Amino acid sequence: MQIPHSTIALVTILGMALVTYITRISGLWLMKFVTPSPRITVWLRSIPGAVLVALVAPTLVSDSLVTIPATLATILIMVRTKNVVLALIAGVGTIWLFRAIIHWV
Amino acid sequence: MDEPVRFTFAGALAGVRRTVPLALSDLAVGIIFGALAHQAGVSLLEALLMSSLVYAGSAQFVAVSLWTMPLPVVAIIVTTLVVNARYLLLGAALYPWFARLSPLKVYGSFFLLADENWALTIHEFEQGKRDAAFLVGSGLLLFISWGSTTLIGYLAGAIIQDPAQWGLDFAFTAVFVALLTSMWKGKTNLLPWLVAAIVAIAAAHWLPGTWYVLAGGLAGSIVGALTHADPS
């Protein structure tokens, strides 16, 4: 029997919700027994950045060469403006521009 | 610290008021999330359920980028757990003030615990304020705006017919690159991020599915903790 996609999606979201709620309440509860060491603190704080790097790195090396200028444009605008929307527009716009040029050449 | 901690409506209202500027600056992020969820093939109901039940920005962006058919259920849930493990620290830091409240108040309030309302609440407490309901008021505003901007972004994303034609297939990468740029703190990030990237690229080759995200994320963050010069 095939489980419908919508059921699997719902289970995924409920699972995400459950583990997230557990992380929200466990820190306070654990404090009754232990305090986090500085090294654990550094570790937990550095996870989100490392996960995001792991998420984009394979895409950046395997996709077409166009992603390189687009990535650089995104970084440049983010550094200059600190605005995610503008950085997003810069990156997507660069991809669009390069594809348009390649298409017309 | 010896003064009793209150939990009042006025405190919650103060939380709402103090969070307005931050909520406004976060609006765009929710809209981007909604649009990307649509692009990834998440249904509107699923996107709204995610934003209201999970209610955790970074983890939701990661989950939606891993949203392929068939769904990597376990990988998405485990990655969500790992990305949100930092909430342990936020909860732990609130211990001095919340430990003496009733379990219902603590475990109810903490559903709304996020980076933003946590930072504002800690600031309040450090100013000598003693109303723990501040966290709830602040969190409620963030919760409502996260959910409604998810809806707006999703509907806006649905208007775009052929995302790749506009370069929007790059949108996920662009958002992550932008977030990473804002997280960059200098040389300390270099080695952990390099390790995360190399392990992820290798694991994408050798491991099935989307486990490379977790492999790279764990490897990079562990290197970060081990090489951190002065963890005190």
XYZ file of C-alpha atoms in Angstrom:
337
model
C 0.000 0.000 0.000
C 1.259 3.444 -0.968
C 1.205 6.094 1.753
C -0.007 9.388 0.208
C 2.558 12.183 -0.041
C 0.387 14.537 2.025
C 0.445 12.092 4.954
C 4.226 11.766 4.792
C 4.547 15.562 4.611
C 2.297 15.942 7.659
C 4.336 13.374 9.618
C 7.531 15.243 8.637
C 6.146 18.577 9.841
C 4.838 17.082 13.104
C 8.240 15.434 13.655
C 9.996 18.759 13.034
C 7.595 20.467 15.442
C 8.171 17.861 18.140
C 11.983 17.901 18.033
C 11.968 21.717 17.908
C 9.711 21.970 20.964
C 11.958 19.506 22.794
C 15.011 21.714 22.124
C 13.026 24.750 23.339
C 12.104 23.249 26.714
C 15.081 20.963 27.435
C 17.664 23.699 28.061
C 15.812 25.069 31.068
C 15.041 21.593 32.365
C 18.660 20.406 32.017
C 19.848 23.406 34.039
C 18.496 21.662 37.137
C 21.290 19.110 36.686
C 24.125 20.617 34.620
C 25.306 23.930 33.202
C 26.565 23.877 29.591
C 30.369 24.080 29.336
C 31.887 26.895 27.236
C 32.953 24.381 24.583
C 29.438 22.935 24.283
C 28.122 26.499 24.038
C 30.503 27.306 21.167
C 29.569 24.046 19.462
C 25.792 24.578 19.625
C 26.160 28.187 18.448
C 28.241 27.222 15.431
C 25.878 24.529 14.129
C 23.456 26.693 12.085
C 26.262 28.354 10.096
C 28.003 25.041 9.423
C 24.713 23.454 8.306
C 24.046 26.310 5.884
C 27.579 25.978 4.460
C 27.039 22.219 4.048
C 23.747 22.924 2.307
C 25.106 25.318 -0.326
C 28.636 23.950 -0.891
C 27.702 20.979 -3.154
C 25.362 23.208 -5.194
C 28.083 25.790 -5.741
C 30.608 23.273 -7.081
C 28.250 21.165 -9.185
C 26.016 23.776 -10.808
C 26.884 25.785 -13.885
C 29.623 28.436 -13.851
C 26.941 31.139 -13.743
C 26.493 30.520 -10.005
C 29.958 31.936 -9.269
C 29.292 35.563 -10.296
C 25.777 35.287 -8.833
C 27.173 34.149 -5.474
C 29.756 36.947 -5.483
C 27.027 39.505 -6.299
C 24.885 38.179 -3.413
C 27.786 38.458 -0.952
C 28.771 41.934 -2.183
C 25.266 43.380 -1.850
C 24.743 41.697 1.527
C 27.989 43.179 2.869
C 27.110 46.621 1.491
C 23.412 46.782 2.442
C 22.926 44.078 5.118
C 19.561 43.483 3.452
C 18.581 39.896 2.552
C 16.001 40.988 -0.037
C 18.450 43.184 -1.963
C 21.100 40.441 -1.801
C 18.562 37.926 -3.115
C 17.604 40.242 -5.978
C 21.286 40.773 -6.831
C 21.987 37.027 -6.962
C 18.864 36.063 -8.897
C 19.276 39.079 -11.193
C 22.851 38.057 -12.020
C 21.709 34.560 -12.987
C 18.917 36.019 -15.139
C 21.307 38.481 -16.803
C 23.963 35.876 -17.632
C 21.381 33.457 -19.012
C 19.868 36.217 -21.136
C 23.312 37.080 -22.535
C 24.112 33.405 -23.260
C 20.713 33.037 -24.916
C 21.223 35.991 -27.245
C 24.852 35.330 -28.156
C 17.368 38.332 41.462
C 15.608 37.892 44.840
C 12.660 39.961 43.763
C 9.823 37.618 42.729
C 9.243 37.109 39.016
C 5.839 38.271 37.765
C 3.794 36.990 34.841
C 1.250 39.653 33.909
C -0.797 40.894 30.963
C 0.980 44.240 31.210
C 4.297 42.427 30.831
C 3.073 40.644 27.713
C 1.848 43.952 26.280
C 5.256 45.509 26.900
C 6.752 42.552 25.018
C 4.505 43.198 22.033
C 5.384 46.902 21.952
C 9.128 46.396 22.234
C 9.107 43.812 19.413
C 7.373 45.900 16.725
C 10.568 47.274 15.096
C 12.162 43.827 14.997
C 8.992 42.197 13.644
C 8.842 44.795 10.863
C 12.433 44.139 9.828
C 11.709 40.385 9.778
C 8.698 40.685 7.447
C 10.743 40.145 4.288
C 12.263 36.925 5.633
C 8.818 35.373 6.134
C 7.734 36.432 2.655
C 10.874 34.854 1.154
C 10.195 31.683 3.127
C 6.624 31.475 1.811
C 7.734 32.012 -1.787
C 10.498 29.394 -1.524
C 8.090 26.911 0.091
C 5.819 27.294 -2.921
C 8.745 26.845 -5.295
C 9.798 23.658 -3.452
C 6.348 22.107 -3.937
C 5.203 22.445 -0.322
C 1.401 22.903 -0.200
C -0.073 26.067 1.306
C -1.512 24.123 4.238
C 1.843 22.433 4.866
C 3.699 25.764 4.746
C 1.275 27.317 7.244
C 1.421 24.272 9.512
C 5.209 24.419 9.430
C 5.337 28.127 10.255
C 2.896 27.728 13.143
C 3.932 24.368 14.647
C 7.686 24.462 14.012
C 8.036 28.272 13.973
C 11.818 28.288 13.519
C 13.205 30.272 10.578
C 16.573 28.704 9.779
C 15.356 25.128 10.265
C 12.345 25.778 8.017
C 14.523 27.182 5.224
C 16.736 24.105 5.454
C 13.754 21.717 5.527
C 12.112 23.306 2.498
C 15.377 23.141 0.528
C 15.512 19.389 1.281
C 11.848 18.971 0.238
C 12.198 16.504 -2.671
C 10.156 13.487 -3.754
C 10.152 11.066 -2.041
C 10.460 13.129 1.132
C 13.623 12.403 3.159
C 11.530 12.357 6.363
C 14.185 11.200 8.820
C 16.936 13.407 7.359
C 14.688 16.489 7.556
C 13.652 15.788 11.161
C 17.202 15.022 12.340
C 18.590 18.104 10.555
C 15.854 20.222 12.169
C 16.868 18.862 15.573
C 20.520 19.690 14.955
C 19.863 23.193 13.579
C 17.611 23.979 16.548
C 19.899 22.436 19.172
C 21.042 25.989 19.961
C 17.631 26.584 21.591
C 19.008 24.510 24.482
C 21.302 27.451 25.257
C 18.501 30.008 25.040
C 16.347 28.014 27.440
C 19.252 27.455 29.812
C 20.023 31.191 29.908
C 16.438 31.946 31.011
C 16.686 29.519 33.941
C 17.299 32.124 36.691
C 13.971 33.837 35.949
C 11.722 31.046 34.715
C 12.726 28.303 37.156
C 10.341 29.565 39.799
C 7.271 29.856 37.573
C 4.677 27.085 37.276
C 5.433 24.356 34.711
C 2.367 25.379 32.673
C 3.664 28.951 32.314
C 7.207 27.828 31.512
C 6.412 25.086 29.027
C 3.607 27.125 27.448
C 5.778 30.234 27.051
C 8.711 28.283 25.676
C 6.725 27.124 22.648
C 7.224 30.706 21.448
C 10.940 30.843 22.276
C 12.958 32.195 19.337
C 16.260 34.036 18.915
C 14.598 37.451 18.717
C 12.244 37.377 21.709
C 14.919 35.609 23.730
C 17.401 38.447 23.132
C 14.792 41.113 23.980
C 13.676 39.255 27.134
C 17.230 38.778 28.405
C 17.776 42.504 27.840
C 14.636 43.310 29.878
C 15.722 41.087 32.741
C 19.196 42.606 32.739
C 17.541 46.039 33.084
C 15.990 44.764 36.304
C 12.485 44.139 34.907
C 10.883 41.038 36.358
C 7.944 40.130 34.113
C 8.379 36.785 32.369
C 5.234 37.295 30.255
C 7.357 39.712 28.190
C 8.702 36.640 26.360
C 5.157 35.546 25.490
C 3.990 38.931 24.203
C 7.130 39.365 22.149
C 6.894 35.785 20.858
C 3.210 36.109 19.952
C 3.867 39.107 17.722
C 6.737 37.276 16.004
C 4.550 34.164 15.672
C 1.655 36.031 14.062
C 3.910 37.940 11.676
C 5.863 34.788 10.720
C 2.641 32.943 9.888
C 1.028 35.782 7.967
C 4.156 36.626 5.959
C 4.478 32.918 5.088
C 0.956 33.131 3.637
C 1.694 36.364 1.721
C 4.975 34.991 0.337
C 3.348 31.726 -0.684
C 0.558 33.494 -2.589
C 3.078 35.862 -4.210
C 5.258 32.896 -5.191
C 2.264 31.193 -6.781
C 1.921 34.043 -9.293
C 5.336 33.290 -10.814
C 4.832 30.667 -13.495
C 8.304 29.596 -14.601
C 10.759 30.364 -11.745
C 13.871 29.181 -13.646
C 13.164 31.643 -16.454
C 13.772 34.491 -13.986
C 16.811 32.891 -12.350
C 14.690 32.072 -9.302
C 16.076 28.540 -9.143
C 19.061 30.325 -7.587
C 16.874 31.895 -4.869
C 17.560 29.193 -2.263
C 21.311 29.466 -2.712
C 21.134 33.262 -2.671
C 19.187 33.287 0.618
C 21.647 30.908 2.264
C 24.664 32.822 0.959
C 23.125 36.071 2.260
C 22.420 34.538 5.689
C 25.951 33.154 5.850
C 27.393 36.552 4.923
C 25.567 38.085 7.885
C 26.773 35.269 10.186
C 30.434 35.712 9.175
C 32.454 36.807 12.204
C 35.909 36.727 10.657
C 38.783 34.281 10.755
C 37.250 32.020 13.442
C 34.651 30.905 10.887
C 37.156 30.071 8.157
C 38.326 26.602 9.204
C 34.922 25.298 10.478
C 33.162 26.471 7.315
C 35.867 25.080 5.078
C 35.574 21.699 6.821
C 31.764 21.864 6.559
C 32.027 22.559 2.823
C 34.600 19.833 2.067
C 32.811 17.180 4.135
C 29.465 18.133 2.557
C 30.855 17.970 -0.994
C 32.473 14.582 -0.306
C 29.394 13.253 1.482
C 27.109 14.414 -1.328
C 29.130 12.030 -3.511
C 29.278 9.062 -1.154
C 26.201 9.235 1.068
C 22.648 8.661 -0.178
C 19.976 11.361 -0.121
C 20.468 14.540 1.850
C 22.626 13.285 4.707
C 25.525 15.400 3.415
C 23.916 18.448 5.056
C 24.057 16.849 8.476
C 27.535 15.370 7.899
C 29.003 18.719 6.841
C 27.141 20.657 9.531
C 28.275 18.386 12.343
C 31.878 18.133 11.097
C 32.172 21.911 10.661
C 30.616 22.799 14.019
C 32.691 20.220 15.929
C 35.867 21.624 14.348
C 34.609 25.074 15.365
C 34.212 23.982 18.991
C 37.573 22.171 19.095
C 39.583 24.986 17.540
C 37.897 27.822 19.390
C 40.834 29.616 21.009
C 39.295 30.624 24.295
C 35.975 28.934 24.910
C 35.509 30.856 28.139
